[in-house]
Amino acid sequence: MVASTGTRGALQATGDSTGRSSGSFILPLLFLSFILPLYFQVAGLQLSGYRMVLLIFFVPAMIRWFDGSGGYYAPDYLILGFAFWTVLAIVFHHGFSRWEYNGIAFVEATGPYFIARWLIRDEHAFRAFVRWMFIAVLLMLPFSLNQFISNNSVLLDLFSKVGNVYPTIPLEPRLGFFRAQGPMPHPILYGVFCSVAFSLVWYVLGNDRGFTYKVSRSGGVFLATFVSLSAGAWLAIMVQLGLMTWKNVFAFLQKKWNMLLYMLGGLYLFLEIAADRPPAQLFAAYLTFKKSTAFNRINIFIYASDDVMRNPIFGLGFNPWTRPRWMLGSVDNFWLVIALRYGLPALIFLVSAIIVIYVILGRAQLPSRLENFRLGYLFSLTGFCIAAVTVHVWDATLCLLMFLLGAGLWMVNAKEESDQPQSEMKQSGRRRIRYTRFGSEDT
């Protein structure tokens, strides 16, 4: 599934010191901009903090990808295919009248991914990524707790004195509390954003640390996610906890993940045959706070799926989808929105990229110290992907998904890079060591 590993040279052998040096300020800049609620208009474009960061570093990231120093992998091309198809679909339906949207959508789809591919090429950069994501969650937590209890959005009120901010969403209380929105456009986006950090903090920052350290750090992420009172964000955490439990309970089994996949596949087939409605509808019906929400999601799935089948190539663009008059226009399913708006090819490109990432990382032979890094990464990605069945994601939360997809591919070749003898590294100043996909040619 690896397209090519390219010519690596001394930069990759040392973990790409240039990338690590750049990441020392780009990573915090990016993650702090993710939680900045300010935005402003420039020539019809709505530019927020993170969009400015993406625009600034998009070209350098693409240059670093083109030079081959980080290798070339199948997901790279699939993500590019996804981004190009979304642009093509919008042009097909609306011509170039939506050029602002197309430009920003392309940068948001590819920018975070290739910035991650550029900056995260070893375990040190990966740990820095997790650390800054954790810091971002902690910075939002006190304000989110306040909103959870008092319904006062301190962050949005504070930044509104400086410029334009996202509006506070008026939502009815749940469980006797208010839904925390944080600095983001919606509580769902805030909750899903925070949930991504849960497994990563446990397995990466907590690697070789005690149980108390792990619980205290991941507990903060759990609390930040909880106060969103979003079933989709809670689902992401529950999936990660379930995978962590499965890993510990069946630690003695070598094929425990194969067994889990077979069991889930068997359960799906059983529900497909025995249930009175498709598994996707059952999934939507029982993972909600209210029956009315479940009813609405089932109808959304039925009517939107019919539109996808009637418009499979380019979707509907921004044209209205077919539904009864009493139904709202929102679609609470990220994957369905992709197919509905851009067509099935866009969905296939994106889902294929994710599947390939699972396959190549699952087969990667990692040093024992990096096993936990892989678990944390894949558990977080799984939680996000499953939660996205019940929610739509956009803005900084969507960019976090794209960044996450690009952040783990360094592990594919982590073993051959980390196993280079120290003596060869010391001699790198006197002679250049050539690397192939099979290791050093000098061995």
Coordinates of C-alpha atoms in Angstrom, one line a residue:
M1 CA 0.0 0.0 0.0
V2 CA 3.1 2.2 0.1
A3 CA 3.4 4.0 -3.2
S4 CA 7.1 4.8 -2.8
T5 CA 9.4 5.6 0.0
G6 CA 11.5 7.9 -2.1
T7 CA 15.1 9.0 -1.5
R8 CA 15.5 9.8 2.1
G9 CA 19.1 10.7 2.7
A10 CA 20.6 12.1 5.8
L11 CA 17.6 14.3 6.7
Q12 CA 15.3 11.3 7.3
A13 CA 18.0 9.3 9.0
T14 CA 18.2 12.0 11.7
G15 CA 14.4 12.4 11.9
D16 CA 14.4 15.5 9.7
S17 CA 15.9 18.1 12.0
T18 CA 14.7 20.9 9.8
G19 CA 11.1 19.7 10.2
R20 CA 11.5 19.3 13.9
S21 CA 13.0 22.8 14.2
S22 CA 10.1 24.3 12.3
G23 CA 7.6 22.3 14.3
S24 CA 8.9 23.9 17.5
F25 CA 6.8 26.9 16.7
I26 CA 4.4 25.8 14.0
L27 CA 2.7 23.1 16.1
P28 CA 1.8 25.4 19.0
L29 CA 0.8 28.1 16.5
L30 CA -1.5 25.8 14.7
F31 CA -3.2 24.3 17.8
L32 CA -3.6 27.6 19.5
S33 CA -5.1 29.0 16.4
F34 CA -7.6 26.0 16.4
I35 CA -9.1 27.3 19.6
L36 CA -9.1 31.0 18.7
P37 CA -12.7 32.1 18.0
L38 CA -11.9 35.3 16.1
Y39 CA -12.4 35.6 12.3
F40 CA -12.5 38.4 9.8
Q41 CA -13.5 39.0 6.2
V42 CA -11.0 39.6 3.4
A43 CA -12.2 39.8 -0.2
G44 CA -15.2 37.7 0.5
L45 CA -13.2 35.1 2.5
Q46 CA -13.9 34.4 6.1
L47 CA -10.4 34.0 7.6
S48 CA -9.9 32.7 11.1
G49 CA -6.7 32.1 13.0
Y50 CA -6.1 28.6 11.9
R51 CA -7.0 29.4 8.3
M52 CA -4.3 32.0 8.3
V53 CA -1.8 29.5 9.6
L54 CA -2.8 27.0 6.9
L55 CA -2.5 29.5 4.2
I56 CA 1.0 30.6 5.4
F57 CA 2.4 27.1 5.7
F58 CA 0.5 25.3 2.9
V59 CA 3.2 25.9 0.2
P60 CA 6.2 25.0 2.4
A61 CA 4.4 21.8 3.4
M62 CA 3.7 20.9 -0.2
I63 CA 7.3 21.7 -1.1
R64 CA 8.6 19.4 1.6
W65 CA 6.2 16.6 0.3
F66 CA 7.4 17.1 -3.3
D67 CA 11.0 16.8 -2.3
G68 CA 10.4 13.2 -1.2
S69 CA 12.3 13.5 2.1
G70 CA 9.3 12.1 4.0
G71 CA 8.5 9.4 1.4
Y72 CA 5.3 9.0 -0.7
Y73 CA 2.4 6.9 0.5
A74 CA -0.9 5.9 -1.0
P75 CA -3.0 8.1 1.5
D76 CA -1.1 11.1 0.2
Y77 CA -2.6 10.7 -3.3
L78 CA -6.0 9.7 -1.9
I79 CA -6.2 12.8 0.1
L80 CA -5.3 14.9 -2.9
G81 CA -7.9 13.0 -4.9
F82 CA -10.5 13.8 -2.2
A83 CA -9.6 17.5 -2.2
F84 CA -9.6 17.8 -6.0
W85 CA -12.9 16.0 -6.4
T86 CA -14.6 18.3 -3.9
V87 CA -13.5 21.3 -5.9
L88 CA -14.6 19.6 -9.2
A89 CA -18.1 18.8 -7.7
I90 CA -18.7 22.4 -6.6
V91 CA -17.5 23.7 -10.0
F92 CA -19.8 21.2 -11.8
H93 CA -22.8 22.5 -9.9
H94 CA -22.0 26.2 -9.4
G95 CA -19.3 27.1 -11.8
F96 CA -16.7 29.4 -10.4
S97 CA -19.2 31.4 -8.3
R98 CA -18.1 29.6 -5.2
W99 CA -14.4 30.1 -5.7
E100 CA -13.9 31.4 -2.2
Y101 CA -15.4 28.2 -0.7
N102 CA -13.4 26.0 -3.1
G103 CA -10.1 27.6 -2.2
I104 CA -10.6 27.4 1.5
A105 CA -12.1 23.8 1.3
F106 CA -9.1 22.7 -0.7
V107 CA -6.6 24.2 1.8
E108 CA -8.5 22.8 4.8
A109 CA -8.6 19.3 3.3
T110 CA -4.9 19.2 2.2
G111 CA -3.1 21.8 4.4
P112 CA -3.4 20.1 7.8
Y113 CA -2.6 16.7 6.3
F114 CA 0.6 17.8 4.5
I115 CA 1.7 20.0 7.4
A116 CA 1.5 17.0 9.6
R117 CA 3.4 14.9 7.1
W118 CA 6.1 17.6 7.0
L119 CA 6.4 18.3 10.7
I120 CA 5.8 14.8 12.3
R121 CA 8.5 12.4 11.1
D122 CA 9.7 10.9 14.4
E123 CA 8.5 10.1 17.9
H124 CA 9.7 13.4 19.3
A125 CA 7.6 15.4 16.9
F126 CA 4.6 13.1 17.5
R127 CA 4.9 13.5 21.2
A128 CA 5.0 17.3 20.7
F129 CA 1.9 17.2 18.6
V130 CA 0.0 15.3 21.4
R131 CA 1.4 17.6 24.0
W132 CA 0.1 20.7 22.2
M133 CA -3.3 19.2 21.6
F134 CA -3.5 18.4 25.3
I135 CA -2.5 21.9 26.2
A136 CA -5.2 23.3 23.8
V137 CA -7.8 21.1 25.6
L138 CA -6.7 22.2 29.0
L139 CA -6.7 25.9 28.0
M140 CA -10.4 25.5 27.0
L141 CA -11.5 23.5 30.0
P142 CA -11.9 26.2 32.7
F143 CA -14.1 28.3 30.4
S144 CA -16.1 25.3 29.3
L145 CA -16.7 24.3 32.9
N146 CA -18.0 27.8 33.6
Q147 CA -20.4 27.6 30.6
F148 CA -21.5 24.1 31.6
I149 CA -22.7 25.4 35.0
S150 CA -23.7 29.1 34.3
N151 CA -24.4 29.1 30.5
N152 CA -22.0 32.0 30.1
S153 CA -19.6 31.8 27.2
V154 CA -16.7 33.8 28.7
L155 CA -14.3 33.1 25.8
L156 CA -16.7 34.2 23.1
D157 CA -17.8 37.3 25.1
L158 CA -14.2 38.3 25.7
F159 CA -13.0 38.0 22.1
S160 CA -16.2 39.7 20.8
K161 CA -14.7 42.9 22.2
V162 CA -11.8 42.5 19.8
G163 CA -13.5 41.4 16.6
N164 CA -16.0 38.9 15.0
V165 CA -16.5 35.6 16.9
Y166 CA -18.7 32.6 16.5
P167 CA -22.2 33.2 17.9
T168 CA -23.3 31.4 21.1
I169 CA -25.7 28.6 20.1
P170 CA -28.9 28.7 22.2
L171 CA -29.6 25.1 23.1
E172 CA -31.8 23.6 25.8
P173 CA -30.1 22.2 28.9
R174 CA -29.3 18.5 29.1
L175 CA -29.1 16.5 32.3
G176 CA -29.7 19.7 34.2
F177 CA -26.7 21.5 32.8
F178 CA -25.8 23.7 29.8
R179 CA -23.9 22.5 26.8
A180 CA -20.3 23.9 26.6
Q181 CA -19.4 25.3 23.3
G182 CA -15.9 26.5 24.2
P183 CA -14.4 28.8 21.5
M184 CA -16.0 26.8 18.6
P185 CA -19.1 27.2 16.5
H186 CA -21.0 24.4 18.2
P187 CA -20.8 22.2 21.3
I188 CA -20.6 19.1 19.0
L189 CA -17.4 20.4 17.4
Y190 CA -15.9 21.3 20.8
G191 CA -16.7 17.9 22.2
V192 CA -15.4 15.9 19.2
F193 CA -12.2 18.0 19.1
C194 CA -11.5 17.3 22.7
S195 CA -12.3 13.6 22.5
V196 CA -9.4 13.0 20.0
A197 CA -6.9 13.7 22.7
F198 CA -8.1 10.9 25.0
S199 CA -6.2 7.8 23.9
L200 CA -3.3 9.8 22.6
V201 CA -2.7 11.4 26.0
W202 CA -3.1 8.0 27.7
Y203 CA -0.7 6.1 25.4
V204 CA 1.7 8.8 24.2
L205 CA 2.1 11.3 27.0
G206 CA 1.5 8.5 29.5
N207 CA 3.9 6.1 27.9
D208 CA 6.1 4.6 30.6
R209 CA 4.2 6.6 33.2
G210 CA 2.2 5.4 36.2
F211 CA -1.6 4.8 36.3
T212 CA -2.2 8.0 38.3
Y213 CA -0.4 10.1 35.7
K214 CA -2.4 8.6 32.9
V215 CA -5.8 8.9 34.7
S216 CA -5.2 12.5 35.8
R217 CA -4.3 13.7 32.2
S218 CA -6.8 11.6 30.3
G219 CA -9.4 12.5 33.0
G220 CA -9.0 16.1 32.1
V221 CA -9.7 15.3 28.4
F222 CA -12.7 13.2 29.5
L223 CA -14.1 16.1 31.5
A224 CA -13.6 18.5 28.7
T225 CA -15.5 16.2 26.4
F226 CA -18.2 15.5 28.9
V227 CA -19.3 19.1 29.4
S228 CA -20.1 19.4 25.7
L229 CA -23.1 17.1 26.5
S230 CA -22.8 15.8 22.9
A231 CA -23.7 12.1 22.3
G232 CA -21.3 12.0 19.3
A233 CA -18.4 13.2 21.4
W234 CA -19.3 10.8 24.2
L235 CA -19.4 8.0 21.7
A236 CA -15.9 8.8 20.6
I237 CA -14.7 8.5 24.2
M238 CA -16.7 5.3 24.7
V239 CA -15.2 3.7 21.6
Q240 CA -11.7 4.5 22.8
L241 CA -12.4 3.1 26.2
G242 CA -13.8 0.0 24.7
L243 CA -10.7 -0.6 22.5
M244 CA -8.5 0.1 25.5
T245 CA -10.4 -2.5 27.6
W246 CA -10.4 -5.1 24.8
K247 CA -6.6 -4.6 24.5
N248 CA -6.1 -5.3 28.2
V249 CA -8.6 -8.1 28.6
F250 CA -7.3 -10.1 25.6
A251 CA -3.7 -9.1 25.9
F252 CA -2.8 -12.8 25.8
L253 CA -4.2 -13.3 22.3
Q254 CA -2.0 -12.5 19.4
K255 CA -5.0 -12.1 17.0
K256 CA -7.2 -10.1 19.3
W257 CA -7.9 -7.4 16.7
N258 CA -8.8 -9.9 14.0
M259 CA -11.2 -11.5 16.4
L260 CA -12.8 -8.1 17.2
L261 CA -13.3 -7.4 13.5
Y262 CA -14.8 -10.8 12.9
M263 CA -17.2 -10.3 15.8
L264 CA -18.3 -6.8 14.7
G265 CA -18.7 -8.1 11.1
G266 CA -20.8 -11.0 12.4
L267 CA -22.9 -8.6 14.5
Y268 CA -23.5 -6.4 11.5
L269 CA -24.7 -9.3 9.4
F270 CA -26.9 -10.6 12.1
L271 CA -28.6 -7.2 12.5
E272 CA -28.9 -6.8 8.7
I273 CA -30.8 -10.1 8.6
A274 CA -32.7 -10.1 11.9
A275 CA -33.5 -6.5 12.6
D276 CA -36.5 -4.6 11.3
R277 CA -34.4 -1.8 10.0
P278 CA -30.8 -1.3 8.7
P279 CA -28.0 -1.3 11.3
A280 CA -27.2 2.3 10.4
Q281 CA -30.7 3.3 11.5
L282 CA -30.4 1.3 14.7
F283 CA -27.1 3.0 15.4
A284 CA -28.6 6.4 15.0
A285 CA -31.7 5.6 17.0
Y286 CA -30.0 4.4 20.2
L287 CA -27.1 6.8 20.3
T288 CA -29.1 9.9 21.0
F289 CA -30.5 11.8 24.0
K290 CA -34.0 12.1 22.7
K291 CA -36.3 9.9 20.6
S292 CA -37.2 12.9 18.4
T293 CA -33.5 13.2 17.5
A294 CA -33.3 9.5 16.6
F295 CA -36.5 9.8 14.5
N296 CA -35.0 12.8 12.7
R297 CA -31.7 11.1 12.0
I298 CA -33.4 8.0 10.6
N299 CA -35.3 10.2 8.2
I300 CA -32.2 12.2 7.3
F301 CA -30.4 8.9 6.5
I302 CA -33.3 7.6 4.3
Y303 CA -33.9 10.8 2.3
A304 CA -30.3 11.9 1.9
S305 CA -29.1 8.4 0.9
D306 CA -31.8 8.4 -1.8
D307 CA -30.4 11.7 -3.1
V308 CA -26.8 10.2 -3.1
M309 CA -28.0 7.3 -5.2
R310 CA -29.7 9.6 -7.6
N311 CA -26.6 11.8 -7.9
P312 CA -23.7 9.4 -7.3
I313 CA -20.9 11.2 -9.2
F314 CA -21.0 14.8 -8.2
G315 CA -23.6 14.8 -5.4
L316 CA -25.8 17.9 -5.1
G317 CA -23.2 20.6 -4.3
F318 CA -25.0 23.3 -2.3
N319 CA -28.4 22.6 -3.9
P320 CA -31.2 21.6 -1.5
W321 CA -31.6 17.9 -0.8
T322 CA -34.9 16.1 -1.1
R323 CA -36.9 16.0 2.2
P324 CA -40.3 16.7 3.6
R325 CA -41.0 20.4 4.4
W326 CA -41.1 19.7 8.1
M327 CA -37.5 18.5 8.2
L328 CA -34.6 20.8 8.8
G329 CA -31.8 21.0 6.2
S330 CA -28.9 19.8 8.5
V331 CA -27.4 16.4 8.1
D332 CA -26.0 14.9 11.3
N333 CA -23.6 12.5 9.6
F334 CA -20.2 13.6 8.3
W335 CA -19.7 10.7 5.9
L336 CA -23.2 11.2 4.4
V337 CA -22.6 14.9 4.0
I338 CA -19.4 14.2 2.0
A339 CA -21.3 11.9 -0.4
L340 CA -24.4 14.2 -0.6
R341 CA -22.4 17.3 -1.3
Y342 CA -19.5 16.0 -3.5
G343 CA -20.6 12.5 -4.7
L344 CA -19.5 9.0 -3.9
P345 CA -16.0 9.4 -5.4
A346 CA -15.1 12.0 -2.8
L347 CA -16.3 9.7 0.0
I348 CA -14.4 6.7 -1.5
F349 CA -11.2 8.7 -1.7
L350 CA -11.4 9.8 1.9
V351 CA -12.5 6.5 3.4
S352 CA -9.9 4.6 1.3
A353 CA -7.2 6.9 2.7
I354 CA -8.3 6.0 6.2
I355 CA -8.5 2.3 5.5
V356 CA -5.0 2.3 3.9
I357 CA -3.6 4.1 7.0
Y358 CA -5.0 1.3 9.2
V359 CA -3.6 -1.4 7.0
I360 CA 0.0 -0.1 6.6
L361 CA 0.2 1.0 10.3
G362 CA -1.3 -2.3 11.4
R363 CA 1.4 -4.2 9.4
A364 CA 4.3 -2.0 10.4
Q365 CA 7.0 -3.7 12.5
L366 CA 7.6 -1.1 15.3
P367 CA 10.1 -1.0 18.1
S368 CA 8.4 -2.0 21.4
R369 CA 8.6 1.5 22.7
L370 CA 6.4 2.8 19.9
E371 CA 3.7 0.2 20.2
N372 CA 1.7 2.5 22.5
F373 CA 2.1 5.3 20.1
R374 CA 0.4 3.3 17.4
L375 CA -2.4 2.2 19.8
G376 CA -3.1 5.7 20.9
Y377 CA -3.2 7.0 17.4
L378 CA -5.4 4.3 15.9
F379 CA -7.8 4.3 18.9
S380 CA -8.3 8.1 18.6
L381 CA -8.8 7.9 14.9
T382 CA -11.3 5.1 15.3
G383 CA -13.3 7.1 17.9
F384 CA -13.4 10.1 15.6
C385 CA -14.5 8.0 12.6
I386 CA -17.3 6.3 14.4
A387 CA -18.5 9.4 16.1
A388 CA -18.7 11.1 12.7
V389 CA -21.5 8.8 11.8
T390 CA -23.7 10.7 14.3
V391 CA -22.4 14.2 13.8
H392 CA -21.2 16.5 11.1
V393 CA -17.8 18.1 11.6
W394 CA -16.4 21.3 10.0
D395 CA -14.1 24.2 10.8
A396 CA -11.1 23.5 13.1
T397 CA -12.5 20.0 14.1
L398 CA -12.4 18.9 10.4
C399 CA -8.9 20.3 10.1
L400 CA -7.9 18.3 13.2
L401 CA -9.1 15.1 11.5
M402 CA -7.0 15.8 8.4
F403 CA -4.0 16.6 10.6
L404 CA -4.5 13.4 12.5
L405 CA -4.6 11.4 9.2
G406 CA -1.2 12.8 8.2
A407 CA 0.4 12.6 11.7
G408 CA 0.8 8.8 12.0
L409 CA 2.5 7.8 8.7
W410 CA 6.0 8.3 10.1
M411 CA 5.5 5.0 12.0
V412 CA 5.5 3.0 8.8
N413 CA 9.3 3.3 8.6
A414 CA 10.0 4.0 12.3
K415 CA 11.9 0.7 12.8
E416 CA 14.4 1.0 10.1
E417 CA 15.1 4.6 11.0
S418 CA 15.5 3.9 14.8
D419 CA 17.6 0.8 14.3
Q420 CA 20.5 2.5 12.5
P421 CA 23.7 1.8 14.4
Q422 CA 25.1 4.8 16.3
S423 CA 28.5 4.3 14.6
E424 CA 26.9 5.0 11.2
M425 CA 25.3 8.1 12.5
K426 CA 28.7 9.4 13.9
Q427 CA 30.3 8.8 10.5
S428 CA 27.6 10.7 8.6
G429 CA 29.9 13.8 8.7
R430 CA 32.6 12.0 6.8
R431 CA 30.6 10.0 4.3
R432 CA 27.0 10.0 3.1
I433 CA 24.9 6.9 4.0
R434 CA 22.5 5.9 1.3
Y435 CA 19.2 4.5 2.4
T436 CA 16.8 2.3 0.5
R437 CA 13.4 0.9 1.6
F438 CA 15.4 -2.1 2.9
G439 CA 17.8 -0.2 5.1
S440 CA 21.3 1.1 4.7
E441 CA 23.3 0.0 1.6
D442 CA 26.4 0.1 3.8
T443 CA 25.3 -2.8 5.9

